[in-house]
Tab-separated table of C-alpha atoms in Angstrom:
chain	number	residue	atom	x	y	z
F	1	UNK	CA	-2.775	-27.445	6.322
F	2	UNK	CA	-0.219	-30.203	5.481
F	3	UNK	CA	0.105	-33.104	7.560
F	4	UNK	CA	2.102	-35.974	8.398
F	5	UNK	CA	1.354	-38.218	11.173
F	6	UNK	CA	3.657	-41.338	11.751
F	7	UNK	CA	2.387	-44.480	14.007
F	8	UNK	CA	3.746	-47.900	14.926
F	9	UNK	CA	6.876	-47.056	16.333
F	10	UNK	CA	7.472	-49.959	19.356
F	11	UNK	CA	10.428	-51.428	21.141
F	12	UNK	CA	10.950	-54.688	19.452
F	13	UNK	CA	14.253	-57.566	19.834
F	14	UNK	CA	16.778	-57.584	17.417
F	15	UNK	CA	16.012	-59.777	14.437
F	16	UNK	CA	11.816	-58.988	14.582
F	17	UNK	CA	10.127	-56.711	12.170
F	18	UNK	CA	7.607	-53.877	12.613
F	19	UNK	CA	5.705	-51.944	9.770
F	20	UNK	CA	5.310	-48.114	10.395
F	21	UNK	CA	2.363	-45.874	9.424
F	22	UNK	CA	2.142	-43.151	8.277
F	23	UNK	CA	-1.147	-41.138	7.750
F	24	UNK	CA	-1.368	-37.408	5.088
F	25	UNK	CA	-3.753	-34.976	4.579
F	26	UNK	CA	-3.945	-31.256	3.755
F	27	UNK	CA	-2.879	-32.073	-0.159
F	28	UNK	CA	-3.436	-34.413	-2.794
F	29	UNK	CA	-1.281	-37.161	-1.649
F	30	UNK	CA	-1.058	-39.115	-4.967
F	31	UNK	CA	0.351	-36.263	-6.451
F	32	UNK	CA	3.754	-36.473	-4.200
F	33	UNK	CA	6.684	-39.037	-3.911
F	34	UNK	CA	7.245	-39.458	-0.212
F	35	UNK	CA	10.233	-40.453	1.507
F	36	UNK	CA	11.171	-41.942	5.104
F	37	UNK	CA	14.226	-40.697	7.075
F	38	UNK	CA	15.130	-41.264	10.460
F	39	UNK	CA	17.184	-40.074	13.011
F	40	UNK	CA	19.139	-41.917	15.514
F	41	UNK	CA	19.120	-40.593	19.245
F	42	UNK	CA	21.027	-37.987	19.360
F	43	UNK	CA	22.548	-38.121	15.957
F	44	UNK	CA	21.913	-36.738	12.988
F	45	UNK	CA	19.668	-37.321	9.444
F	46	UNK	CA	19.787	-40.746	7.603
F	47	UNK	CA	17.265	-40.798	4.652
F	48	UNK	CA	15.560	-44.159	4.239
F	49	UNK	CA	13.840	-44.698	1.298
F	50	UNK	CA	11.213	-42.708	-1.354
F	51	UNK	CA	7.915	-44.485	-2.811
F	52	UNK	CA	7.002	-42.566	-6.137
F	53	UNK	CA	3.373	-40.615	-5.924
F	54	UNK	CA	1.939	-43.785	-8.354
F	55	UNK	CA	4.166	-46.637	-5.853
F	56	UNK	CA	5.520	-48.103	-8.859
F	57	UNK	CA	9.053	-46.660	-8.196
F	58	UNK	CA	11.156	-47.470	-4.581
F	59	UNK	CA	14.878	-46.561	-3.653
F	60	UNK	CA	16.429	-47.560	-0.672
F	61	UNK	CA	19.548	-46.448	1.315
F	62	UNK	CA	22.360	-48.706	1.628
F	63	UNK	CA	21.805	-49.657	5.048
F	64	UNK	CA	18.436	-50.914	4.832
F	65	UNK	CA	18.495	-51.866	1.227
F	66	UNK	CA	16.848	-55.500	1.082
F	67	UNK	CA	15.378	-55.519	5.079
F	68	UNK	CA	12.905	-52.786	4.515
F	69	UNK	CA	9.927	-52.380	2.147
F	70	UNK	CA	8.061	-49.203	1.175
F	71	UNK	CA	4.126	-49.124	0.466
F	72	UNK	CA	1.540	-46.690	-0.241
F	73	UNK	CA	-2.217	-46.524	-0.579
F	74	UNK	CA	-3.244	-43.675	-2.164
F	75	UNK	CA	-6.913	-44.703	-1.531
F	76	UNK	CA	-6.221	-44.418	2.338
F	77	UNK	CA	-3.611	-41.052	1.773
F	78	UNK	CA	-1.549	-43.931	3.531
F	79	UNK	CA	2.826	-45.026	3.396
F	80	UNK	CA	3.842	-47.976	5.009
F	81	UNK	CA	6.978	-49.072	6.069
F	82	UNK	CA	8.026	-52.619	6.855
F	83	UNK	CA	11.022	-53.421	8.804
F	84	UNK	CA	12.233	-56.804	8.819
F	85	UNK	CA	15.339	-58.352	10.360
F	86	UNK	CA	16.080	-55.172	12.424
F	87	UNK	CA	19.322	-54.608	14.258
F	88	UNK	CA	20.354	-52.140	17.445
F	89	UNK	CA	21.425	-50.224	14.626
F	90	UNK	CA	18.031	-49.138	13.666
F	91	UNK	CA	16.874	-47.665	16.538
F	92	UNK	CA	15.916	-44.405	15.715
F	93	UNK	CA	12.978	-41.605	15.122
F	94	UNK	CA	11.203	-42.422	11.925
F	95	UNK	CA	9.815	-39.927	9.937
F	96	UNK	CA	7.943	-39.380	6.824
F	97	UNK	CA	8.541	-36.511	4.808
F	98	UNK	CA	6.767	-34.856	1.875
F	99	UNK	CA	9.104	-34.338	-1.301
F	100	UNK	CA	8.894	-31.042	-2.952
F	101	UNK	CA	7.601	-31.760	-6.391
F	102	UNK	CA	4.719	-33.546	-7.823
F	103	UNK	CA	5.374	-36.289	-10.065
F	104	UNK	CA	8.538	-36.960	-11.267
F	105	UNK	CA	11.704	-36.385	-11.033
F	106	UNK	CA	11.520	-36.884	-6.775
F	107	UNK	CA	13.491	-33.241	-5.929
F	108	UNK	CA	15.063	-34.656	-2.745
F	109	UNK	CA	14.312	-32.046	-1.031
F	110	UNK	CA	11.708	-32.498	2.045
F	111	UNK	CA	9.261	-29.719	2.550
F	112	UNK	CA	6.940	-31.034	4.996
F	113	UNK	CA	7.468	-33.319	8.000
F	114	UNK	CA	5.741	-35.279	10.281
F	115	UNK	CA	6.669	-35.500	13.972
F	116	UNK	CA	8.231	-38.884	13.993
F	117	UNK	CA	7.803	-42.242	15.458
F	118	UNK	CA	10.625	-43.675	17.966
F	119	UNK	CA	11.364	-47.463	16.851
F	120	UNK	CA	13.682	-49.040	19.262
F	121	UNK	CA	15.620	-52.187	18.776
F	122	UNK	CA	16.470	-54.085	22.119
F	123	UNK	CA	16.573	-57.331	23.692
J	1	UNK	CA	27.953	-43.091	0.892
J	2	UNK	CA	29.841	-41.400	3.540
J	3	UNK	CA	28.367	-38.480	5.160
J	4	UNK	CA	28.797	-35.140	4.602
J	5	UNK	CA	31.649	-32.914	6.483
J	6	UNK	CA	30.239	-30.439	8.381
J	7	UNK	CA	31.688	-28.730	11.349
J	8	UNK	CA	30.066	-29.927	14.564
J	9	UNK	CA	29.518	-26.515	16.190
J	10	UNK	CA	29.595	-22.658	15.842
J	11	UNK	CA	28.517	-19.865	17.745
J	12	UNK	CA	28.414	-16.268	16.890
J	13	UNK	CA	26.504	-12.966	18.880
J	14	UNK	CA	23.347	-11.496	18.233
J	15	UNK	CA	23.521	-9.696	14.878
J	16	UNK	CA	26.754	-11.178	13.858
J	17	UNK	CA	26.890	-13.627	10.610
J	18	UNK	CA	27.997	-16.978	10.193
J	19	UNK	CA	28.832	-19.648	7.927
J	20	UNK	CA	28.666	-23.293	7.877
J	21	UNK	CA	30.253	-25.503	5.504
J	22	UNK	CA	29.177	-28.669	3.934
J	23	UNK	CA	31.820	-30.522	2.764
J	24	UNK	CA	31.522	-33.548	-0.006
J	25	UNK	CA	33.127	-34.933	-3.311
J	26	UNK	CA	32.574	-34.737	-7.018
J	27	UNK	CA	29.909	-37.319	-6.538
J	28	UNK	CA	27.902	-35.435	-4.355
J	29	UNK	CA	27.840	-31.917	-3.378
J	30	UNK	CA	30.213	-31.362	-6.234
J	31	UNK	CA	28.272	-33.312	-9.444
J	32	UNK	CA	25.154	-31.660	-8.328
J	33	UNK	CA	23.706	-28.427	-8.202
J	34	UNK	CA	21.137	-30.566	-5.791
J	35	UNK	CA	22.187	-29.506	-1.849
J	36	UNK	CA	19.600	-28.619	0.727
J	37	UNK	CA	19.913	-27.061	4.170
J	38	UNK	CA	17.428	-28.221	7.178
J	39	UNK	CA	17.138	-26.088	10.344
J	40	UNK	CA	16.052	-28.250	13.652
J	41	UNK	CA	14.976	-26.757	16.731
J	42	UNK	CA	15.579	-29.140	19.493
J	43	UNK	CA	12.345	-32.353	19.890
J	44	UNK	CA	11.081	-30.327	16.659
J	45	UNK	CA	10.945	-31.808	13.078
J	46	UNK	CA	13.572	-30.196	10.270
J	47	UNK	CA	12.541	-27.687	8.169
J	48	UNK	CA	13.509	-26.797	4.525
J	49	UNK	CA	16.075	-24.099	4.688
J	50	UNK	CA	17.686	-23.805	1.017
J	51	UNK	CA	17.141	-26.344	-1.998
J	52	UNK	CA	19.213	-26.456	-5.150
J	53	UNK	CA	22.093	-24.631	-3.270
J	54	UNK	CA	20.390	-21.261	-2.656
J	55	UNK	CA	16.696	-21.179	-3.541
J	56	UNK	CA	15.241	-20.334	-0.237
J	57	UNK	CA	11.338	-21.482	-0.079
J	58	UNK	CA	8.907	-19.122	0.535
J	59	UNK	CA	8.628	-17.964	4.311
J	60	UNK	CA	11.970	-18.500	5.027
J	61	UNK	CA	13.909	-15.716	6.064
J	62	UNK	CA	16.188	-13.728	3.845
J	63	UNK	CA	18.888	-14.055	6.546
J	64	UNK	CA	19.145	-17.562	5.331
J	65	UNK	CA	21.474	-17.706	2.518
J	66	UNK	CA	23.271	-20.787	0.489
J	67	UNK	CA	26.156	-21.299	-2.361
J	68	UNK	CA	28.691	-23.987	-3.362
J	69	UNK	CA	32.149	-23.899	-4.884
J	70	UNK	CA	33.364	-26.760	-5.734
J	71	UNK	CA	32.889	-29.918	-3.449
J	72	UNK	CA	32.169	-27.344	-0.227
J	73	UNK	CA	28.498	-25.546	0.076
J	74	UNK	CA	27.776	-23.192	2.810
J	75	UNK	CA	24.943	-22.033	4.353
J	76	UNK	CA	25.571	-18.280	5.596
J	77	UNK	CA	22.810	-16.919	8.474
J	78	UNK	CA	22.880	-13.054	8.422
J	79	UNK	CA	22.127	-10.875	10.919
J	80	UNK	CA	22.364	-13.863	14.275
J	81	UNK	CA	19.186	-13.833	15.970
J	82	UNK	CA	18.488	-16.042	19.453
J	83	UNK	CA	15.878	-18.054	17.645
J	84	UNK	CA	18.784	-19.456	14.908
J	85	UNK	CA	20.146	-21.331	17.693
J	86	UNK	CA	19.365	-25.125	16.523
J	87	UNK	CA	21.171	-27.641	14.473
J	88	UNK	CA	21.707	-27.870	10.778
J	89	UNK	CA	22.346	-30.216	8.387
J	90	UNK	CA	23.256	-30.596	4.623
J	91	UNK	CA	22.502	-32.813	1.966
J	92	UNK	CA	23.374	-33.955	-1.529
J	93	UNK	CA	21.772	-36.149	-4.569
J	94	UNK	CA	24.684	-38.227	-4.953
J	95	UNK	CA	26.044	-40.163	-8.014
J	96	UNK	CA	23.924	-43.475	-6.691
J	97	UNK	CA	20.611	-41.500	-7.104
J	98	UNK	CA	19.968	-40.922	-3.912
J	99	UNK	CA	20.825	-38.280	-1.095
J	100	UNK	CA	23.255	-38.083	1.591
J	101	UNK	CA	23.350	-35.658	4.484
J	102	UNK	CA	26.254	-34.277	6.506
J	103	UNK	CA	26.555	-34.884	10.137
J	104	UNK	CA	25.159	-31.592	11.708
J	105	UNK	CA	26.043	-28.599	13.248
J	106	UNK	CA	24.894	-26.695	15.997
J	107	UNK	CA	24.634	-23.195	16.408
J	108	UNK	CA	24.784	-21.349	19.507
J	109	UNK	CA	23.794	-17.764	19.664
J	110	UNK	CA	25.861	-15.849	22.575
């Protein structure tokens, strides 16, 4: 069975930085690009960014383009994300999600979810 | 990118059809034969709907069904059932190599 399991989500002050987990088993992890999307409360879909199944490719959305990082370590079936200079504006439910096809191209479309991890930005 | 247009509610009765529209530009939903449709039962995580306008993946439903003209796709449920009732959202690759996804609707089954 796939799996997706997010961690690290905390309530940190505007301006800090937090690095999420997130943990995959049930396939052959190397063989899939991965992306992180979030949702804001009670708002819709934002996607994040997508780390390539070797980690030598990263895209970014606009908003978060140059504040956030994306990692893997496909000896630990392991994605990382670190958050730096974080706004209000981030606040949201993080998740990882499992693109479709192995390899390249990245599809861009997300066939398997984790269950998210809240981040919330407050002073 | 902006987001996608997508109607922020409709409703329909059991066994009745409906359609929800996904509205975008030629450098989204309109360059691309690349849209997706994510169902979302409330505190749940999305799941994959439609990809590349109206390939439904296995498991899902034939009720689900998906198409495009022009800048607008559409995701059509057949057949209303009480368990449709969620929220649904769109998406595009866009021109920038990336995707963007439309606001949302939600569905409420009479």
């Amino acid at each position: 069975e796939v799996q997706l399991v997010e961690s690290g989500g905390v309530v940190v002050q505007p301006g800090g930085s937090l690095r999420l987990s997130c943990v995959a088993s049930g396939f052959t992890f190397d063989d899939y690009n991965i992306h992180w999307i979030r949702q804001a409360p009670g708002k819709g879909l934002q996607w994040v960014s997508l780390i390539s199944w070797d980690g030598t490719s990263t895209y970014y959305g606009d908003s978060v383009q140059g504040r956030f990082t994306v990692s893997r370590d496909n000896s630990k079936n392991s994605l990382y994300l670190q958050m730096n200079s974080l706004s209000t504006e981030d606040t949201a439910l993080y998740y990882c999600a499992r693109d479709q096809g192995r390899w390249n191209p990245a599809t861009f479309n997300f066939d398997y979810w984790g269950q998210g991890t809240l981040v919330t930005v407050s002073s | 990118q902006s987001a996608l247009t997508q109607p922020a509610s409709v409703s329909g009765s059991p066994g009745q059809s409906i359609t929800i529209s996904c509205a975008g530009s030629s450098s989204d939903v309109g360059g691309y034969n690349f849209v997706s449709w994510y169902q979302q039962h409330p505190g749940k995580a999305p799941k994959l709907l439609i990809y590349d306008v109206f390939t439904r993946p296995s498991g899902v439903s034939h009720r689900f069904s998906g198409s495009k003209s022009g800048n607008t796709a559409s995701l059509t449920i057949s057949g209303l059932a009480a368990e449709d009732e969620a929220d649904y959202y769109c998406n595009s690759y866009t021109t920038s190599s990336t995707v963007v996804f439309g606001g949302g609707t939600r569905l409420t089954v009479l």
